[in-house]
Coordinates of C-alpha atoms and ligand atoms in Angstrom, one line a residue:
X1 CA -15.8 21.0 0.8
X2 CA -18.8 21.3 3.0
X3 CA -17.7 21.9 6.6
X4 CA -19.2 18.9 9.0
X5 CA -18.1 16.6 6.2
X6 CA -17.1 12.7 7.5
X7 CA -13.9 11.0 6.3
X8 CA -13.4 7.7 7.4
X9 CA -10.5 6.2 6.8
X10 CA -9.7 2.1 7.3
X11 CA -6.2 0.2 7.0
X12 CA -7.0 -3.6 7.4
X13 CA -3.8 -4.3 7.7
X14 CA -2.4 -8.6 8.5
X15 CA -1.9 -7.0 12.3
X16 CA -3.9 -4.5 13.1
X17 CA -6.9 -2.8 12.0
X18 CA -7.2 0.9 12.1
X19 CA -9.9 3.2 11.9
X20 CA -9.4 7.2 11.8
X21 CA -13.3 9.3 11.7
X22 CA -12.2 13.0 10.4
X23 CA -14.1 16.1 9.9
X24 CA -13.9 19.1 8.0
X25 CA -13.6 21.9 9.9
X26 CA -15.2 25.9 8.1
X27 CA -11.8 26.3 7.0
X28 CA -11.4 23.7 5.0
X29 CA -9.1 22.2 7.2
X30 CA -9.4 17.8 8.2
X31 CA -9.6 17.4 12.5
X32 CA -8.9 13.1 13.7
X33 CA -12.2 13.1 16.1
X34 CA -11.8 9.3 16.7
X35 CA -9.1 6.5 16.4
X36 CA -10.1 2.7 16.9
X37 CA -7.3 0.1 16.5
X38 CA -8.6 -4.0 17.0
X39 CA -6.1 -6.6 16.8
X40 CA -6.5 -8.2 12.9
X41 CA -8.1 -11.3 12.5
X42 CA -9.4 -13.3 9.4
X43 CA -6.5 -11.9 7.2
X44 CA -3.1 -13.3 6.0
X45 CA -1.1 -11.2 3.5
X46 CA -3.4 -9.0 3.0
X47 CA -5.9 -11.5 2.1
X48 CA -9.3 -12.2 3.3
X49 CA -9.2 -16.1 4.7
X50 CA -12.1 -15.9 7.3
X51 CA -14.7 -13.2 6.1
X52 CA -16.8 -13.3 9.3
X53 CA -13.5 -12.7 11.5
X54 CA -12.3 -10.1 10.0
X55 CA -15.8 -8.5 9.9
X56 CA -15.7 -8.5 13.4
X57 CA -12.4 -7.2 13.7
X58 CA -13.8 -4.1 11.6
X59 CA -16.6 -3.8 13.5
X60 CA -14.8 -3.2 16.9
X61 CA -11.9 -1.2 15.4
X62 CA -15.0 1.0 13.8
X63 CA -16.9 1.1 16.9
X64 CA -13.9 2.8 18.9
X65 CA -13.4 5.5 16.9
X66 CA -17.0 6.3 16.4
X67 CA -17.4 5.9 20.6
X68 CA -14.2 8.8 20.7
X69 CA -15.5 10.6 17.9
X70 CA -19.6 10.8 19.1
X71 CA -19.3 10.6 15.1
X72 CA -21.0 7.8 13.1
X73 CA -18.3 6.0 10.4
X74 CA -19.1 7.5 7.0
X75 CA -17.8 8.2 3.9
X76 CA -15.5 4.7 3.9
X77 CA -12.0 4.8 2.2
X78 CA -10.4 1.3 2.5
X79 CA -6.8 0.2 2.1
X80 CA -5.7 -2.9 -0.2
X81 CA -3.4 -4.8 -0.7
X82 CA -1.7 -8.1 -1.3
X83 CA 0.0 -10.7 -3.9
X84 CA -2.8 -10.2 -6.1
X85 CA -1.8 -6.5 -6.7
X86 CA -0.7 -6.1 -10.0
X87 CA 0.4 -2.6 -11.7
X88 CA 1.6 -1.5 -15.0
X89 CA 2.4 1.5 -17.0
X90 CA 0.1 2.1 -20.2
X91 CA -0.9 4.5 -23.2
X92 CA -4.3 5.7 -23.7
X93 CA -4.6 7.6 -27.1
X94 CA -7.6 10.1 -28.4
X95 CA -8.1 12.1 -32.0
X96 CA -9.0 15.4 -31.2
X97 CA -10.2 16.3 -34.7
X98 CA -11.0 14.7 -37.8
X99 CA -10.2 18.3 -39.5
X100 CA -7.5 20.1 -40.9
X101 CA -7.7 22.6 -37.9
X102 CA -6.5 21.4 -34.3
X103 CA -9.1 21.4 -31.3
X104 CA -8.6 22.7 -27.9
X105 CA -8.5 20.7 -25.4
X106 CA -11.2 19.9 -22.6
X107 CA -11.4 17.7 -19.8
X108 CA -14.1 15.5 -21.5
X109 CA -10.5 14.9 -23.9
X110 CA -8.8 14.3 -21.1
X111 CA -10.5 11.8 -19.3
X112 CA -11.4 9.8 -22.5
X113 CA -7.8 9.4 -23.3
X114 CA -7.4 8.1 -19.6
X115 CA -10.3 5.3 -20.3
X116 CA -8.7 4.7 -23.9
X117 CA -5.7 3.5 -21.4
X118 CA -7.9 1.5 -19.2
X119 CA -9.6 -0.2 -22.2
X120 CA -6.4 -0.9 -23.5
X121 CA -5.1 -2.9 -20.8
X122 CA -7.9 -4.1 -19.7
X123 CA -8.1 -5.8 -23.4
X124 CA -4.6 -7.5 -22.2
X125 CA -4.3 -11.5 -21.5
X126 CA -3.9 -12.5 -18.0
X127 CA -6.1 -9.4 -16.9
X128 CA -9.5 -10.7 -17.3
X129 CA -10.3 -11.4 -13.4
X130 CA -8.5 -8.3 -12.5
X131 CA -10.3 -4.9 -11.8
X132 CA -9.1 -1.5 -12.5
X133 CA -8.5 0.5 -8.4
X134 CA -6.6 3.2 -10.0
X135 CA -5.6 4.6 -13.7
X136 CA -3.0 7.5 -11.9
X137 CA -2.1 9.9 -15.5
X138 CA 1.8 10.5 -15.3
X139 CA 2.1 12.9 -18.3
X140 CA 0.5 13.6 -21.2
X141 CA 1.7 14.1 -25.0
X142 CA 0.3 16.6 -27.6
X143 CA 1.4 15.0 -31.3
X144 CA 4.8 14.9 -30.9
X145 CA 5.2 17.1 -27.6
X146 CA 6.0 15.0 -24.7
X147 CA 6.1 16.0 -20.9
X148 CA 3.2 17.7 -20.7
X149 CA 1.8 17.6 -16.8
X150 CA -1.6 19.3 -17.6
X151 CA -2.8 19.6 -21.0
X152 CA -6.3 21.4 -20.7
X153 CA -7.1 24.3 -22.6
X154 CA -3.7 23.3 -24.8
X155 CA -4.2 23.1 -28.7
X156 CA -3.5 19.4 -30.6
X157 CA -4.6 17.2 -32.9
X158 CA -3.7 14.2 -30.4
X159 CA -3.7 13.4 -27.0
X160 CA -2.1 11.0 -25.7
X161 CA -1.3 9.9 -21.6
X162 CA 1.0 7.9 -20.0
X163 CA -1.3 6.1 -17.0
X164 CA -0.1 4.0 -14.2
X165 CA -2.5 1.5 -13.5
X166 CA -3.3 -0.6 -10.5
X167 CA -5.6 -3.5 -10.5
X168 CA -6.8 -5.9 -8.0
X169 CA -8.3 -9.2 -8.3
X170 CA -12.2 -8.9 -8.2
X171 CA -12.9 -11.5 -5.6
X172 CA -10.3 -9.8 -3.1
X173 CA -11.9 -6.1 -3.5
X174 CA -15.3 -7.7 -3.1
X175 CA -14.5 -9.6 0.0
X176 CA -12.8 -6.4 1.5
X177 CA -15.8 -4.7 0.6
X178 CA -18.2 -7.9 2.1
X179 CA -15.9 -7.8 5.3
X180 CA -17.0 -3.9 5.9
X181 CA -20.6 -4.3 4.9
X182 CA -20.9 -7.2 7.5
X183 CA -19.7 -4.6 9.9
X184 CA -22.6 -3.0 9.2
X185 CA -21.1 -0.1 6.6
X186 CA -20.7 0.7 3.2
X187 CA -17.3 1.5 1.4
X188 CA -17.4 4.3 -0.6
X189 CA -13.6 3.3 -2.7
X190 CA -10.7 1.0 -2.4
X191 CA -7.3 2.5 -2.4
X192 CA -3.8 0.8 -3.1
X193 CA -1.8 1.1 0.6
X194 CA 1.6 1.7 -1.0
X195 CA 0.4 5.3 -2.9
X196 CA -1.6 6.1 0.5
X197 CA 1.7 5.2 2.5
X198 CA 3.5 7.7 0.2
X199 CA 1.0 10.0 0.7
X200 CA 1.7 10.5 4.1
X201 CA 5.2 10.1 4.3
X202 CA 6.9 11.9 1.3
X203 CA 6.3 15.5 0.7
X204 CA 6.3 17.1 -2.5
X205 CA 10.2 17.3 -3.5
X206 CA 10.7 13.7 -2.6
X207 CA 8.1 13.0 -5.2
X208 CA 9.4 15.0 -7.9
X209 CA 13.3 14.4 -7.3
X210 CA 12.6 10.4 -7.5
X211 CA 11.6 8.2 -4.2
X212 CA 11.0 4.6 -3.5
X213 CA 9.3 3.8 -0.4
X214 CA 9.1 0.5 1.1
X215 CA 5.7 0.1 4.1
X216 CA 6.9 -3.4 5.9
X217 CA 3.9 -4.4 7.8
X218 CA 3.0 -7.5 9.4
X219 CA 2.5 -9.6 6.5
X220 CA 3.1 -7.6 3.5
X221 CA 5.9 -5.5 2.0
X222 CA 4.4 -2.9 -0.1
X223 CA 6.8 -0.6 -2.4
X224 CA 6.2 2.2 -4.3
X225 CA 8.4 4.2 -7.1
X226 CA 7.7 8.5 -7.1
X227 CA 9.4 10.0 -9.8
X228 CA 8.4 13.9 -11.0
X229 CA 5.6 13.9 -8.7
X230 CA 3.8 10.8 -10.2
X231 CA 3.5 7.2 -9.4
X232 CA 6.3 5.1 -11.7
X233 CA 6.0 1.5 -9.8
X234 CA 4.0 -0.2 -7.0
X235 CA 4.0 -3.9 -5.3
X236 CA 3.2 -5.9 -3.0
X237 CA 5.7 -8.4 -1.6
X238 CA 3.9 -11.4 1.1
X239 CA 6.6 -11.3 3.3
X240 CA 6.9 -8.6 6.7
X241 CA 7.2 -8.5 10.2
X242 CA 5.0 -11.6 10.9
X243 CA 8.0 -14.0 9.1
X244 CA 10.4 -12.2 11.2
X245 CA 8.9 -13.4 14.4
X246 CA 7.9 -17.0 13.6
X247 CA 11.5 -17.7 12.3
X248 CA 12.5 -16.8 15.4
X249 CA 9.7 -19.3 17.5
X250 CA 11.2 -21.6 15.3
X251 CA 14.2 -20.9 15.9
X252 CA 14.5 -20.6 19.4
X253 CA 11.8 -22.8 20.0
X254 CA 9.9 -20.6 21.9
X255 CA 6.4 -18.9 21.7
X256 CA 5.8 -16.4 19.1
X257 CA 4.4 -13.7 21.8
X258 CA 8.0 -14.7 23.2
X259 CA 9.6 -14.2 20.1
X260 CA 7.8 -11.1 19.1
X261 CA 9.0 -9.1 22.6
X262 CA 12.2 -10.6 21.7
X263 CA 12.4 -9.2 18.0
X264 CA 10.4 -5.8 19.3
X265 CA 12.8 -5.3 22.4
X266 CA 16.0 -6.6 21.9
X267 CA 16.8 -7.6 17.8
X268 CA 18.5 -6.0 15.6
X269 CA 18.1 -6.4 11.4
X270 CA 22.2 -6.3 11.5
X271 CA 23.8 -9.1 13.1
X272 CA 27.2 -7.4 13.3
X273 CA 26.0 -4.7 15.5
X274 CA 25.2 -7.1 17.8
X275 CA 28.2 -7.7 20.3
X276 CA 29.4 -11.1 20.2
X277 CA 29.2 -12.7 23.6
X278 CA 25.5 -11.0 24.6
X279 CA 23.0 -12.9 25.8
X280 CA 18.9 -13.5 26.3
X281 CA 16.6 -15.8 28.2
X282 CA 14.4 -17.6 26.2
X283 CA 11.4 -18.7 27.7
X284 CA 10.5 -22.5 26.9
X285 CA 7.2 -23.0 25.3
X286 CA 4.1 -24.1 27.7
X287 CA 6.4 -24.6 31.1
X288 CA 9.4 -26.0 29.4
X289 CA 12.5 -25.2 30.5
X290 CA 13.9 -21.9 28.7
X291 CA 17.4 -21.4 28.1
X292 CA 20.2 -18.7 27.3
X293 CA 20.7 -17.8 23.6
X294 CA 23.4 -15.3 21.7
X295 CA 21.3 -12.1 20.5
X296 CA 23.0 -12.2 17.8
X297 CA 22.4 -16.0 16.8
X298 CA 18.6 -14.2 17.0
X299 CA 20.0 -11.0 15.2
X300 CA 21.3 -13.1 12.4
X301 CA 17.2 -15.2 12.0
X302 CA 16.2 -11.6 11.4
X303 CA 18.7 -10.3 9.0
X304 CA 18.6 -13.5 6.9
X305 CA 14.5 -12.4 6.9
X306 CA 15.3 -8.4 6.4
X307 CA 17.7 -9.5 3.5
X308 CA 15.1 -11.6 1.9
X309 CA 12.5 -8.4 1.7
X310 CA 15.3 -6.4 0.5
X311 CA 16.5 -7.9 -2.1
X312 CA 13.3 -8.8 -3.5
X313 CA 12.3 -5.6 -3.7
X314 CA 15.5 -4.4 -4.9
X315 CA 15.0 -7.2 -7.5
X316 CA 11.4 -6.4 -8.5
X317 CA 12.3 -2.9 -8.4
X318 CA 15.6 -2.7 -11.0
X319 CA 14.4 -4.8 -13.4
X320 CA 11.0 -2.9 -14.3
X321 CA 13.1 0.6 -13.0
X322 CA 15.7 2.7 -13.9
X323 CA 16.8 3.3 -10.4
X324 CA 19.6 6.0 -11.4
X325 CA 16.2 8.2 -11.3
X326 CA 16.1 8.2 -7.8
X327 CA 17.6 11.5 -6.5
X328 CA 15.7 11.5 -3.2
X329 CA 16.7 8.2 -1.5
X330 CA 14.4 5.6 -0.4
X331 CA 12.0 5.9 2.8
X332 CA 11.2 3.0 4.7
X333 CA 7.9 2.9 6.5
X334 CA 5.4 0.5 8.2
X335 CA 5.6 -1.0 11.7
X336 CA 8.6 -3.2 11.1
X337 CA 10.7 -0.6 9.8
X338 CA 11.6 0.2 13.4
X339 CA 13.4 -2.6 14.0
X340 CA 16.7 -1.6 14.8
X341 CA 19.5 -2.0 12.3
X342 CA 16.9 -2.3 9.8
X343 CA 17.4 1.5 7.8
X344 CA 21.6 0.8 8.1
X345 CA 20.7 -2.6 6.3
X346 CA 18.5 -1.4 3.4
X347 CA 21.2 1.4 2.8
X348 CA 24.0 -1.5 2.6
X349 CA 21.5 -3.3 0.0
X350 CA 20.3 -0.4 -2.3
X351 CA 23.2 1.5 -2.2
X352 CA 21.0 4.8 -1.3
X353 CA 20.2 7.5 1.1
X354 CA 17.9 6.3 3.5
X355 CA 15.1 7.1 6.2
X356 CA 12.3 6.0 8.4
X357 CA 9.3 7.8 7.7
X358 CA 6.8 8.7 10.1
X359 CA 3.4 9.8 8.7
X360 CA 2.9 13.7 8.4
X361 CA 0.4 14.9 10.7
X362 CA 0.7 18.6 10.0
X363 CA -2.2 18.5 7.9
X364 CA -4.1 17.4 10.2
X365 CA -5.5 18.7 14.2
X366 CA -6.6 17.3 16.8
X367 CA -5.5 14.2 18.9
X368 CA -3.0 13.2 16.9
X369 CA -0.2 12.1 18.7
X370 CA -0.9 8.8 18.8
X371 CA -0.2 8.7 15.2
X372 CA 3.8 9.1 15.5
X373 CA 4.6 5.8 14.3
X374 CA 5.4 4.5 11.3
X375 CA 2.7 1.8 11.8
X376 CA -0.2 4.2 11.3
X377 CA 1.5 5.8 7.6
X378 CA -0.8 3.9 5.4
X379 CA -4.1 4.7 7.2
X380 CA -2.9 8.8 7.7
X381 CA -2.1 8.0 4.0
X382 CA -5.6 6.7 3.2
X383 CA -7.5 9.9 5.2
X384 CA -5.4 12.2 3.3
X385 CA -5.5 10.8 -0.3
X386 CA -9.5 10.2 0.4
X387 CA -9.2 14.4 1.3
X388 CA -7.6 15.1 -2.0
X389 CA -9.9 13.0 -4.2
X390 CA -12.8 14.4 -3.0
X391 CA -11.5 18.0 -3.1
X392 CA -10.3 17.3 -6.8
X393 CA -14.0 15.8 -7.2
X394 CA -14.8 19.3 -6.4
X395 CA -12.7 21.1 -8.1
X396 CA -13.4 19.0 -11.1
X397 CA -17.2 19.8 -10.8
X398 CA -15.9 23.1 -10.5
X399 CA -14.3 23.4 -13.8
X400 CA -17.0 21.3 -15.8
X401 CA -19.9 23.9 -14.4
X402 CA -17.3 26.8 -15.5
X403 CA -16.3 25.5 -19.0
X404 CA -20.4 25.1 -20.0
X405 CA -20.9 28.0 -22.0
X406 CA -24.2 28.7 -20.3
X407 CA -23.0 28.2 -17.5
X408 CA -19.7 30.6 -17.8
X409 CA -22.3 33.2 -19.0
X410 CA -24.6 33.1 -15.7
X411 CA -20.7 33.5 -13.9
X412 CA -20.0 36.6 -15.8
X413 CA -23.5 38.1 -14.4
X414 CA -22.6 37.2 -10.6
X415 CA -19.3 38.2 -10.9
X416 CA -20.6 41.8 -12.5
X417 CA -23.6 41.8 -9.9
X418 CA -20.8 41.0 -7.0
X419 CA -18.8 43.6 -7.8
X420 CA -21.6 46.1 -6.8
X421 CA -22.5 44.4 -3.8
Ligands
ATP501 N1 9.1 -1.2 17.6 C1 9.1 -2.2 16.7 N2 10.2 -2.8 16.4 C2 10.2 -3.9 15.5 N3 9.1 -4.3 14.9 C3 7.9 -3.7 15.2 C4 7.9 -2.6 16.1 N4 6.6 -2.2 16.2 C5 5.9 -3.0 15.3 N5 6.7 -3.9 14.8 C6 6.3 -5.0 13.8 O1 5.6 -4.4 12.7 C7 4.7 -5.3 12.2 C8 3.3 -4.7 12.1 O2 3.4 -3.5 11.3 P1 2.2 -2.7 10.7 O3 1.3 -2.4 11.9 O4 2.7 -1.7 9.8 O5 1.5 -3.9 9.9 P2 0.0 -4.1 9.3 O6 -0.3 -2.8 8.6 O7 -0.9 -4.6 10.3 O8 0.3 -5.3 8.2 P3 0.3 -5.2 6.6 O9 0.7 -3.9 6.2 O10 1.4 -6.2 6.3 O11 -1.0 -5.7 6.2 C9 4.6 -6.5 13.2 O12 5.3 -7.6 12.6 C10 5.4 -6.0 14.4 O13 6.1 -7.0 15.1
MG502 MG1 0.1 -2.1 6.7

C-alpha cells in the first residue's frame, strides 16, 4: 500500500465514540497519529434515534483525533451494529463448463459463485429491507470435494462456497452513514463490530481451533462464532452495560452517575464473592438523604443482569451452533467485561475456558497505550480489518493484472529485463 496512506477508523458505539486516524508508514507498517473519544449521544442500542446528535458527537470525536494527528479524517471505516443485525450461513453455486472437459478455476469463478450466494439470499422472504455489509466465503467445494479453503487455479466442473452473510437494515446503514456526512465526511464502508472485535482480540489459532467472543458494550452485546479461521455465527444482543447501571438507580434509588461509580468501583457480576455483611453509601438522588446498602444486595442487581446476557447468548448461540467445536474457549471483550466477577460468571454459564481480551496492539506503533482496554477492541478491530481489506484489494488487483495473458506477458519481459539490471 502506498506509504502516507489515511485509515480512519470510527466505533459509534451507545457510550462512546471513538475515532483512531492511522498511517502507513514505507514499510508497510499502520502508525495511530490521532485518537478522539466524545461521549455518545443520539444513539440507543446501537441505533440512530437523534441524527443531528449523534452527528455532533462524530464531529468532536473526529475533530480530536485529526487536531493530535495534524492529519485530516480520510478513508472512513465505520462500525455497526444493533437488533437489526441479522446473519446467516448460505450456498452460492456456479457451472464452470458446459463441456465434457473441466475448467480451471479463476477468480472471476470465484467471486461469481460468492454473488450466486448473495443473490440467493437476498431472493429469501423477510430480507427485502435488509442490505448485504458482508458475504465472508468459509470454504469452497469442487463437485464432490469439500473443504477447500482456496480454490483458484484448482480444476472442476463446479464450484460451489459456503458464505457467511451479514446484513443490516437499509435505513440504519444510511442513517450511520447520514450521521458521518453531517460531520462533514464521507464513509468509505460499514463493517459488522463483532468480526472487527475479533479481529483485534483473537489471533490466528483461536480462530482456527473454534472461538466465541462476546464485546459487552454499553448498550449492545455483540457475539461472534470463529471456527477454522472463518466466521460461523454473529449477533447482536440490546442489552450491555447501560442495563446494568440503571437497574441499579432503580434499585438503590440513586442517580445513575451514582450508580455507575458504584457498578465501575465497587460491583461484582458474582454475588457470592461478595462478603455478606459489606457495606456502601448510597448517595440520595437531588439532596435526598442517602443511606447504607449490602454490596452484595447491589452485586446480586448486576448478576441477575450479567445472567440475562449470558444465557441469551448461550441460547442464541447453541441452538444455531454446535458448540462442541469450540476448542479455544470463549473471549469476552468490550467495556463491561471488566466488571469484576464477570469472566468467573460466563465460565459457570458456558461451561468453557474463558478470558478477557484486550485489543492487540502489536500491529500497530505509535501512541498506543491508551488502547489497553477492552473498550477500544472493536474500533482497533475496525483499523485493522479496514488494513487487511484494502491490502487484499491490492493483492487482488494484483493477481487480476497477473492472470491477463497480456498482461503476464509484459511481466515475463520486466522480469527478464530485471534480471540484467
Ligand atoms: N472498569 C469497568 N468496570 C465495569 N464496567 C465498565 C468498566 N469500564 C467501562 N465499563 C462499562 O462498559 C460499558 C461501555 O463499554 P464500551 O465502551 O465497550 O461500550 P460502547 O462501545 O460505547 O457501546 P456498544 O458497543 O454497546 O455500542 C459501560 O456500560 C460502562 O459502564
Ligand atoms: Mg462497542
Amino acid at each position: 500500500m502506498k506509504s502516507g496512506f489515511t485509515i480512519t477508523a470510527i466505533d459509534i458505539g451507545t457510550t462512546k465514540i471513538c475515532v483512531l486516524i492511522a498511517q502507513i508508514n514505507e514499510d508497510n507498517s499502520l502508525e495511530v497519529k490521532g485518537i478522539g473519544t466524545s461521549p455518545s449521544k443520539g444513539l440507543k442500542n446501537g441505533i440512530v434515534i437523534d441524527i443531528m446528535k449523534a452527528a455532533d458527537s462524530i464531529k468532536s470525536a473526529i475533530g480530536e483525533a485529526e487536531a493530535q494527528s495534524n492529519l485530516k479524517a480520510k478513508n472512513i471505516y465505520v462500525g455497526i451494529a444493533g437488533e437489526h443485525i441479522k446473519s446467516q450461513n448460505t450456498l452460492g453455486r456456479i457451472s464452470l463448463t458446459s463441456g465434457s472437459q473441466s475448467c480451471e478455476i479463476t477468480q472471476e469463478h470465484i467471486d461469481d459463485a460468492i454473488t450466486n450466494s448473495k443473490n440467493n439470499v437476498k431472493l429469501q422472504q423477510g430480507n427485502e429491507r435488509l442490505e448485504i455489509i458482508h458475504a465472508i466465503p468459509q470454504y469452497y467445494q469442487i463437485d464432490d470435494q469439500k473443504g477447500i479453503m482456496n480454490p483458484l487455479n484448482m480444476s472442476g466442473f463446479n464450484l460451489s462456497v459456503y458464505v457467511h452473510i451479514v446484513m443490516a437494515d437499509g435505513n440504519s446503514l444510511r442513517n450511520i452513514a447520514k450521521c458521518v456526512e453531517l460531520a462533514g465526511y464521507k464513509t468509505q464502508e460499514i463493517f459488522l463490530e463483532p468480526i472487527a472485535s475479533s479481529k483485534s482480540v483473537l489471533n490466528e489459532v483461536e480462530r482456527d481451533l473454534g472461538s466465541i467472543i462476546i464485546d459487552i458494550g454499553g448498550g449492545t452485546t455483540d457475539i461472534a462464532v470463529f471456527f477454522k479461521d472463518s466466521i460461523r455465527f454473529s449477533a447482536v444482543i440490546p442489552l450491555g452495560g447501560t442495563n446494568i447501571t440503571q437497574d441499579i438507580a432503580i434499585g438503590m434509588h440513586t442517580s445513575p452517575k451514582d450508580a455507575e461509580d458504584i457498578k465501575i468501583n465497587q460491583g461484582s457480576s458474582l454475588a457470592k464473592l461478595v462478603p455478606k455483611d459489606e457495606m456502601v453509601d448510597i448517595d440520595g438522588i437531588a439532596g435526598r438523604i442517602g443511606k447504607k446498602r449490602k454490596l452484595r444486595y447491589i452485586s446480586e442487581i448486576i448478576e441477575a443482569r450479567m445472567r440475562e446476557i449470558f444465557e441469551n447468548s448461550y441460547k442464541l448461540l447453541s441452538e444455531k451452533y454446535d458448540l462442541s467445536c469450540i476448542t479455544a474457549g470463549l473471549t469476552l471483550t468490550g467495556g463491561a467485561s471488566l466488571l469484576s466477577g464477570t469472566e468467573k460468571l460466563a465460565e459457570e454459564i458456558f461451561n468453557m475456558s474463558t478470558k478477557i481480551g484486550y485489543p492487540f496492539l502489536e500491529r500497530l506503533s505509535g501512541a498506543t497505550e491508551q488502547l489497553d482496554n477492552p473498550k477500544y477492541s472493536t474500533v482497533v478491530g475496525i483499523l485493522l480489518q479496514s488494513y487487511d481489506a484494502l491490502q487484499e484489494k491490492d493483492d487482488k488487483i494484483l493477481k487480476y493484472k497477473y492472470s491477463d495473458p497480456i498482461m503476464n506477458f509484459f511481466k515475463k519481459i520486466a522480469d527478464f529485463f530485471k534480471d540484467f539490471s
